[in-house]
Tab-separated table of C-alpha atoms and ligand atoms in Angstrom:
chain	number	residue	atom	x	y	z
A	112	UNK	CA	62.406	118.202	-40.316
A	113	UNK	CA	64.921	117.837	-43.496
A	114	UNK	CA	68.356	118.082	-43.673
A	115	UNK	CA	70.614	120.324	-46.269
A	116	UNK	CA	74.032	119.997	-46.996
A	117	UNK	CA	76.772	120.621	-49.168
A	118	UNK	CA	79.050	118.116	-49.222
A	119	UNK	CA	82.563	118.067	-51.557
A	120	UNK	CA	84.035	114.968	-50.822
A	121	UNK	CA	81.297	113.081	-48.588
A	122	UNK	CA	82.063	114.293	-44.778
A	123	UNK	CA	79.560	116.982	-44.926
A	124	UNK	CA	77.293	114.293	-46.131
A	125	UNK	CA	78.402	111.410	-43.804
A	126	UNK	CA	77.737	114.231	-40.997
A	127	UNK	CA	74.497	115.374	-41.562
A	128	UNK	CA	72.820	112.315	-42.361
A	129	UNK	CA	74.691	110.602	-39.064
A	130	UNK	CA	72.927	113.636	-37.090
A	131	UNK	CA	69.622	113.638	-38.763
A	132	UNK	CA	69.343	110.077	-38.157
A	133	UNK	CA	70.080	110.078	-34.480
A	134	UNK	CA	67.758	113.251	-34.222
A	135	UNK	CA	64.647	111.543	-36.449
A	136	UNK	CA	65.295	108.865	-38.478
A	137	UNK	CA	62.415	108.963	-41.418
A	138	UNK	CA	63.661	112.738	-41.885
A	139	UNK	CA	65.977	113.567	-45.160
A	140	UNK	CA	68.358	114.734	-46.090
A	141	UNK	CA	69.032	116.640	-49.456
A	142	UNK	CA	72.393	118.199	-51.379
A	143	UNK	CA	72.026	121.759	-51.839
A	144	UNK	CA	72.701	120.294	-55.549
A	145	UNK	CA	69.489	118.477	-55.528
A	146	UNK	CA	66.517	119.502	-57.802
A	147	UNK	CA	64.257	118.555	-55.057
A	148	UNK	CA	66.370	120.834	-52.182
A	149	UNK	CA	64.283	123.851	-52.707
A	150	UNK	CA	60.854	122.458	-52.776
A	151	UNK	CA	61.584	120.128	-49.708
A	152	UNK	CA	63.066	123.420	-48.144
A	153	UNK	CA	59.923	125.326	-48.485
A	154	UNK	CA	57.869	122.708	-46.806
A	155	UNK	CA	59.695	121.977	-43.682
A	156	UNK	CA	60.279	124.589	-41.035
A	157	UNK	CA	63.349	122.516	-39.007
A	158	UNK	CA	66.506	122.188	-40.632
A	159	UNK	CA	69.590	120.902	-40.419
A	160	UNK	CA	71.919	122.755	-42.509
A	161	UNK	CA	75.912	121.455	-43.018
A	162	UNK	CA	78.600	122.818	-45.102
A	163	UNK	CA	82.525	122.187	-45.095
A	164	UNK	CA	84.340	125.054	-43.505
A	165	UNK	CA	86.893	126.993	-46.029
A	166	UNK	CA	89.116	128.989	-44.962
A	167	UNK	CA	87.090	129.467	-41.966
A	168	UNK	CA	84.439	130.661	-44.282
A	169	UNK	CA	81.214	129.429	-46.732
A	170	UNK	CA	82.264	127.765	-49.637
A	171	UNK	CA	80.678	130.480	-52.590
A	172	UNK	CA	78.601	127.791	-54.212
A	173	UNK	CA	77.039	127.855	-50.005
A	174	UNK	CA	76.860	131.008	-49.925
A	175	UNK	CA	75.027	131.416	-52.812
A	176	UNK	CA	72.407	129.227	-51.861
A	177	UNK	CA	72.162	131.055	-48.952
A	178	UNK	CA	71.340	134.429	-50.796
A	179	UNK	CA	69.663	132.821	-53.929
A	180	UNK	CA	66.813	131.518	-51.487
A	181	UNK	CA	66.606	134.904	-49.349
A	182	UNK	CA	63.018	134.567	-49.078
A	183	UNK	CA	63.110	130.952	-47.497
A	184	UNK	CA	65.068	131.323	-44.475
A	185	UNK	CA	61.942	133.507	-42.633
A	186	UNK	CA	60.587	131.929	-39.471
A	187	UNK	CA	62.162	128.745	-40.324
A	188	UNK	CA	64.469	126.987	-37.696
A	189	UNK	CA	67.780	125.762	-38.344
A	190	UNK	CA	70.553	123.939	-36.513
A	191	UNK	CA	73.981	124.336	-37.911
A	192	UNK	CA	76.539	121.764	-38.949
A	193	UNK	CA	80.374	122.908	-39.906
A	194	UNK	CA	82.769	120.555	-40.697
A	195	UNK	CA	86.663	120.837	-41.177
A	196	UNK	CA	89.628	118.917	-40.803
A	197	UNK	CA	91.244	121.167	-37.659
A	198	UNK	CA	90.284	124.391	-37.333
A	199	UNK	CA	87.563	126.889	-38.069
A	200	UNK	CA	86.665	129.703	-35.404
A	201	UNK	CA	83.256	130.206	-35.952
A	202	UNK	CA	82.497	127.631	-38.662
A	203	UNK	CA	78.847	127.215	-38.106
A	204	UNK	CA	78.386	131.193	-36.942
A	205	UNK	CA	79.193	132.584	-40.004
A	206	UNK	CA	75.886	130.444	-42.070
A	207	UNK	CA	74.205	131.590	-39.133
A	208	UNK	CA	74.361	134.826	-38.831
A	209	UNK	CA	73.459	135.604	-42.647
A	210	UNK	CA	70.393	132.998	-42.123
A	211	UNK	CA	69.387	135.534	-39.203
A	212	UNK	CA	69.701	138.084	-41.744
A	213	UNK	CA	67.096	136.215	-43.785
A	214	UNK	CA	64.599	136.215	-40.695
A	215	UNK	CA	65.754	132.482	-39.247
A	216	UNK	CA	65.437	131.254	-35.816
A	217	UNK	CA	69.376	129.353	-34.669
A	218	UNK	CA	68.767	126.531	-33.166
A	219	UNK	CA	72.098	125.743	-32.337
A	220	UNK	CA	75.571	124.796	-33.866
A	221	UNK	CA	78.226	121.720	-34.179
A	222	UNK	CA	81.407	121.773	-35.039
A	223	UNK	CA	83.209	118.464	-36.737
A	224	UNK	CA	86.293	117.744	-36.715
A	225	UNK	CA	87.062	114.960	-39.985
A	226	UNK	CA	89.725	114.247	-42.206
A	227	UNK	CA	91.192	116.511	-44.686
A	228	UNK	CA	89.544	116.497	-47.857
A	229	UNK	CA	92.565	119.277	-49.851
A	230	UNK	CA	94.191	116.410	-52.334
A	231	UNK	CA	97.170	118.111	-53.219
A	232	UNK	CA	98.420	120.036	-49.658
A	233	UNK	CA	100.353	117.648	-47.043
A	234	UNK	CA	99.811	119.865	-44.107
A	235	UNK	CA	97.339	118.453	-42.817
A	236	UNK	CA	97.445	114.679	-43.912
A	237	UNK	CA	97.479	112.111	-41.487
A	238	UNK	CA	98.209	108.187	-40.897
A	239	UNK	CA	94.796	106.005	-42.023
A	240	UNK	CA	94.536	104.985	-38.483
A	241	UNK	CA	94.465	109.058	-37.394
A	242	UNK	CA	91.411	109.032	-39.651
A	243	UNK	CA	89.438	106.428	-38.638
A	244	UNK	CA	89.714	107.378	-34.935
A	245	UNK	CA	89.103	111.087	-35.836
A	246	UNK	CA	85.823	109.550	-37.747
A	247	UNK	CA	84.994	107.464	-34.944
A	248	UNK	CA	84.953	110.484	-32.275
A	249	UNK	CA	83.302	112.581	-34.636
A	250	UNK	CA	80.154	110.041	-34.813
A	251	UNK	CA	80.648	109.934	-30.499
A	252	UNK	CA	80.029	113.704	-30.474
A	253	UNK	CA	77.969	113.829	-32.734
A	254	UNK	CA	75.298	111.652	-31.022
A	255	UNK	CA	75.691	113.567	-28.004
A	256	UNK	CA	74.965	116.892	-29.935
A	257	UNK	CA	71.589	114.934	-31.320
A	258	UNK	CA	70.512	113.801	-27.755
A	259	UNK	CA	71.038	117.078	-26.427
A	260	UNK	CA	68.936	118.312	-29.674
A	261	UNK	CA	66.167	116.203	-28.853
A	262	UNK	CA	65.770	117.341	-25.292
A	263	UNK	CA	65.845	120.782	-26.199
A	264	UNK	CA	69.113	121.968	-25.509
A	265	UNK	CA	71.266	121.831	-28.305
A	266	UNK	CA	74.838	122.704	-28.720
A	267	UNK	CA	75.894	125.947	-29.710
A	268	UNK	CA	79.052	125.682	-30.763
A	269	UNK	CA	80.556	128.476	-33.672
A	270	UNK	CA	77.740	131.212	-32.526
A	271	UNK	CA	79.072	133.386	-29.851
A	272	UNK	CA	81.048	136.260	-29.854
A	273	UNK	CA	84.644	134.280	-28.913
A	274	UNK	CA	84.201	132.290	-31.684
A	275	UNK	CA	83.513	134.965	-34.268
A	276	UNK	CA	86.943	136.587	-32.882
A	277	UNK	CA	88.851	133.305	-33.177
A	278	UNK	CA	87.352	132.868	-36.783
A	279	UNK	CA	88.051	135.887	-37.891
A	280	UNK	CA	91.629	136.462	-36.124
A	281	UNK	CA	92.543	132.959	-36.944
A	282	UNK	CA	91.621	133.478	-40.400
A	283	UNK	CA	89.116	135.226	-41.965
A	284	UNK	CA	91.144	138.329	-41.842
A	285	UNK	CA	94.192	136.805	-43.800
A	286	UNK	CA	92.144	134.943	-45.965
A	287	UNK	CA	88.828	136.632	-46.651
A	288	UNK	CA	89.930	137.054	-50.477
A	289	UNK	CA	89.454	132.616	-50.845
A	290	UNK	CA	85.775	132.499	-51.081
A	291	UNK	CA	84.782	135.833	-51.885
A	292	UNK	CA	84.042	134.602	-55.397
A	293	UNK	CA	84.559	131.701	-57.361
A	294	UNK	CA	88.074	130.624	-58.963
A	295	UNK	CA	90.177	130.088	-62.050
A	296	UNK	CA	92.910	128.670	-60.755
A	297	UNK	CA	92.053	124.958	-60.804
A	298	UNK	CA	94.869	123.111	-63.351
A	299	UNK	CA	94.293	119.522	-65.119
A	300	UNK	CA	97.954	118.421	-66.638
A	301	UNK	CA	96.878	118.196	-70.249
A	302	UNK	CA	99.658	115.553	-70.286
A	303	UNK	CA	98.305	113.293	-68.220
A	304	UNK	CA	94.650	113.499	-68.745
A	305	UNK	CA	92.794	110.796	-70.892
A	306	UNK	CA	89.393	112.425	-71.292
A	307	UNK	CA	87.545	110.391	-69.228
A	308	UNK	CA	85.051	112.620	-68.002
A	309	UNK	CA	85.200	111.226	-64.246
A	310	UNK	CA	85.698	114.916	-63.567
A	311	UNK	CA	83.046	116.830	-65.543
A	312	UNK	CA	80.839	114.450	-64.352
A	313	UNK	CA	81.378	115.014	-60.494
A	314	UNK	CA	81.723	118.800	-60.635
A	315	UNK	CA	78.876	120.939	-58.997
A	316	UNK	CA	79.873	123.711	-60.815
A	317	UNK	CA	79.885	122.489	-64.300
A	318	UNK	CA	83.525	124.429	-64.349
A	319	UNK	CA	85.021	121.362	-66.799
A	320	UNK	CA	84.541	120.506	-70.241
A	321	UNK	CA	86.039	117.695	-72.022
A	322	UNK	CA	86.875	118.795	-75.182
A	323	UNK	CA	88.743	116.680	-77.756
A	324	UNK	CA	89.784	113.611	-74.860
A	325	UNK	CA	90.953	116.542	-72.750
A	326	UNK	CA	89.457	118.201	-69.603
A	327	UNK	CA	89.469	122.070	-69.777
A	328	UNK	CA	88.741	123.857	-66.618
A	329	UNK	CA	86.862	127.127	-67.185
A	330	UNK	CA	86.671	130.189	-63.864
A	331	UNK	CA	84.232	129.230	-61.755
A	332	UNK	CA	85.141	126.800	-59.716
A	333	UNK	CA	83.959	126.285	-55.827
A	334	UNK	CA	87.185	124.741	-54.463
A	335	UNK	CA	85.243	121.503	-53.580
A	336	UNK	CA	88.230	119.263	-54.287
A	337	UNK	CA	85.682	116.370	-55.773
A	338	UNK	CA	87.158	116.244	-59.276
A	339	UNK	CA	90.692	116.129	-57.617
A	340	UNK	CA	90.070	113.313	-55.555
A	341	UNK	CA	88.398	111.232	-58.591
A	342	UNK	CA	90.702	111.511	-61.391
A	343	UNK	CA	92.413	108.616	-61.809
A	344	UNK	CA	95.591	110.011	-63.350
A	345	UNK	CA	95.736	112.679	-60.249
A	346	UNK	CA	96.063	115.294	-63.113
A	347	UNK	CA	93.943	117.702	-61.529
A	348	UNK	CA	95.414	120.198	-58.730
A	349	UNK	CA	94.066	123.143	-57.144
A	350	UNK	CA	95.986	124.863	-54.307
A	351	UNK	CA	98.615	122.926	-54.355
A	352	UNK	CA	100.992	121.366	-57.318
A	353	UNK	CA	100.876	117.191	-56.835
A	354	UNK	CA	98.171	115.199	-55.750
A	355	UNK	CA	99.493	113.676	-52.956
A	356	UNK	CA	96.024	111.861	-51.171
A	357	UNK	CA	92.739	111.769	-52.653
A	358	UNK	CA	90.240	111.878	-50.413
A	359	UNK	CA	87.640	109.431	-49.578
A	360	UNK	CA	85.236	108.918	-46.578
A	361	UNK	CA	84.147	105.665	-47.306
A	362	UNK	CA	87.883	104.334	-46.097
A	363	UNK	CA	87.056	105.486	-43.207
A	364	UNK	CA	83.722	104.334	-42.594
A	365	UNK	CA	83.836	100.548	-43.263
B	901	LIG	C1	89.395	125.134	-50.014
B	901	LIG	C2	89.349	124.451	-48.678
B	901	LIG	C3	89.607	125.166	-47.523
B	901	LIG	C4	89.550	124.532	-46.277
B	901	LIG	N1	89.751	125.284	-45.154
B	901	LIG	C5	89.708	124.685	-43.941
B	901	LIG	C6	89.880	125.443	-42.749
B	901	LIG	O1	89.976	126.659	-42.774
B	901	LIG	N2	89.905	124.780	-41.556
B	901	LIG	C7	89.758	123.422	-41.489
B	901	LIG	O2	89.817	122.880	-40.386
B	901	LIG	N3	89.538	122.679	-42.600
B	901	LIG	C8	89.512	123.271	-43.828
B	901	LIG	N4	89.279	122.530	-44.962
B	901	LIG	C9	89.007	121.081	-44.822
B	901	LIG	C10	87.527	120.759	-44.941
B	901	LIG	O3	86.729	121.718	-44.261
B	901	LIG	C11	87.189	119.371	-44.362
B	901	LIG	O4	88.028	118.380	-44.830
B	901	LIG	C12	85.724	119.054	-44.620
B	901	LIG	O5	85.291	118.081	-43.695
B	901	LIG	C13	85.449	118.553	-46.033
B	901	LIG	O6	84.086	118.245	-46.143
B	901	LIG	P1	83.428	117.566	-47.409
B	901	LIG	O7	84.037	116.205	-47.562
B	901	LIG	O8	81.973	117.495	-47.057
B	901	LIG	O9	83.694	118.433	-48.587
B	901	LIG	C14	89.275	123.149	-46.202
B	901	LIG	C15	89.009	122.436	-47.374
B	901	LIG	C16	89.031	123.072	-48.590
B	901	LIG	C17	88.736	122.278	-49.832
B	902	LIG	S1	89.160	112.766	-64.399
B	902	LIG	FE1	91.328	113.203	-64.807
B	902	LIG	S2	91.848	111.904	-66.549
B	902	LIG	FE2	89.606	111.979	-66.448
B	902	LIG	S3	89.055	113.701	-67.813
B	902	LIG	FE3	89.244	114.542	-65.753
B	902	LIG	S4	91.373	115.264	-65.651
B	902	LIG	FE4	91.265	113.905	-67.389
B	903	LIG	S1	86.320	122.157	-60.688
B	903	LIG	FE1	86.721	120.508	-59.208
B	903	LIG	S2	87.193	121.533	-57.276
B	903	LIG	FE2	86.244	123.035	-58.636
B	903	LIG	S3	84.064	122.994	-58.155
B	903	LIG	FE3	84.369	121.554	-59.825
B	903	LIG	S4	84.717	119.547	-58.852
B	903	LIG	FE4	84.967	121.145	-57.285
């Protein structure tokens, strides 16, 4: 058994390693990112596969994985992680249907809820203390979801019909558009950058270049909010147009 994630801002991460290790703990876990992901993947036949829900759909640079390694998903079992900060429908359905696609048995599905990772939007911000319970019942269910794993009945949230509907009522349908392909509209405020490189450095796209002290974003970015949430000079915005928290899961974990 390994585990595969994709993880922006560290709660995908934080998630899947939590499970794994309640599940089997000499098993790893490996960023879709990593150079050893698609070697490990090929060896093990049980996975644990998370991703951060956007816009109730796979972030691209997931998605892409997905597709890029077509021929890897056959016979091989995986159990689905989705995280989010509210809401997602079918979070963990829609990785699993297009690994069923690809010839995969579904284990099962999880849905977890965490705190909002989107820097510069205050919807859905809340107090420290919000957080660290949110965290805190997230780790709860998610031990529950690895017991019931290990006696063979894991939980299939994300993967039936109602959820699909809620998913794609709730939002797919008004915001299918989001992660259909990658973006251009990140913005870094050439005013207040200093060229540190703190972004460039983070991004899994390579989608920044620092070019004379100043960070230029180029079009194909994922929307994982990472560089947003390390620049120092919160120059960097995305959906929104001031940086109002950045993100970090390690606040809530100590
Ligand atoms: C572009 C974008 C879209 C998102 N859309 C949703 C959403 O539809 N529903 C939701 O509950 N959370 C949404 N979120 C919040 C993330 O899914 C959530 O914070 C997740 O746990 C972040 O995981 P990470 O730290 O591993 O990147 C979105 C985040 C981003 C960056
Ligand atoms: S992290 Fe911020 S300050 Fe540093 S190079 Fe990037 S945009 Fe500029
Ligand atoms: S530019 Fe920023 S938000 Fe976009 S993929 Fe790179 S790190 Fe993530």
């Amino acid at each position: 058994m390994i585990g595969l994630y994709f993880s922006g801002t560290g709660n995908t991460k934080f998630c899947t390693e939590y499970f794994l290790d309640s599940v089997n703990p000499s098993a790893i876990a490996y960023s879709i990112e990593d150079s050893r992901a698609i070697e490990e993947l090929s060896k093990h036949d049980e996975i644990i596969f998370g991703y951060p829900v956007y816009y109730s759909n796979l972030p691209k640079i997931v998605s892409d994985f997905i597709v890029s390694n077509s021929d890897l998903w056959n016979g091989k079992k995986l159990f689905v992680i989705a995280t989010m900060a509210l809401f997602s429908g079918d979070g963990a359905g829609v990785a699993a249907r297009l690994f069923e696609n690809y010839g995969a048995e579904i284990a099962g599905g999880l849905h977890l809820e965490m705190p909002d990772c989107i820097g510069d939007v205050r919807v859905l911000k809340r107090t420290y203390e919000k957080n660290r319970a949110i965290v805190e019942k997230t780790k709860k269910k998610i031990t529950d979801s690895a017991e019931k794993y290990k006696l063979g009945k894991p939980t299939r949230e994300g993967l039936n019909l109602c959820y699909r509907m809620a998913g794609f009522l709730g939002q797919r349908l008004y915001f299918m558009n989001k992660t259909k392909s990658y973006t251009d509209k990140l913005k870094i405020n050439p005013v207040n950058c200093i060229g540190c490189g703190k972004c460039a450095n983070v991004c899994p796209m390579n989608n920044i270049d620092v070019i004379c002290r100043k960070a230029v974003p180029k079009n194909l970015c994922t929307m994982c909010y990472r560089c947003v949430n390390v620049c120092p000079e919160k120059a960097i915005t995305l959906i929104g147009k001031r940086v109002i928290e950045q993100h970090d899961i390690k606040k809530y974990l100590t």
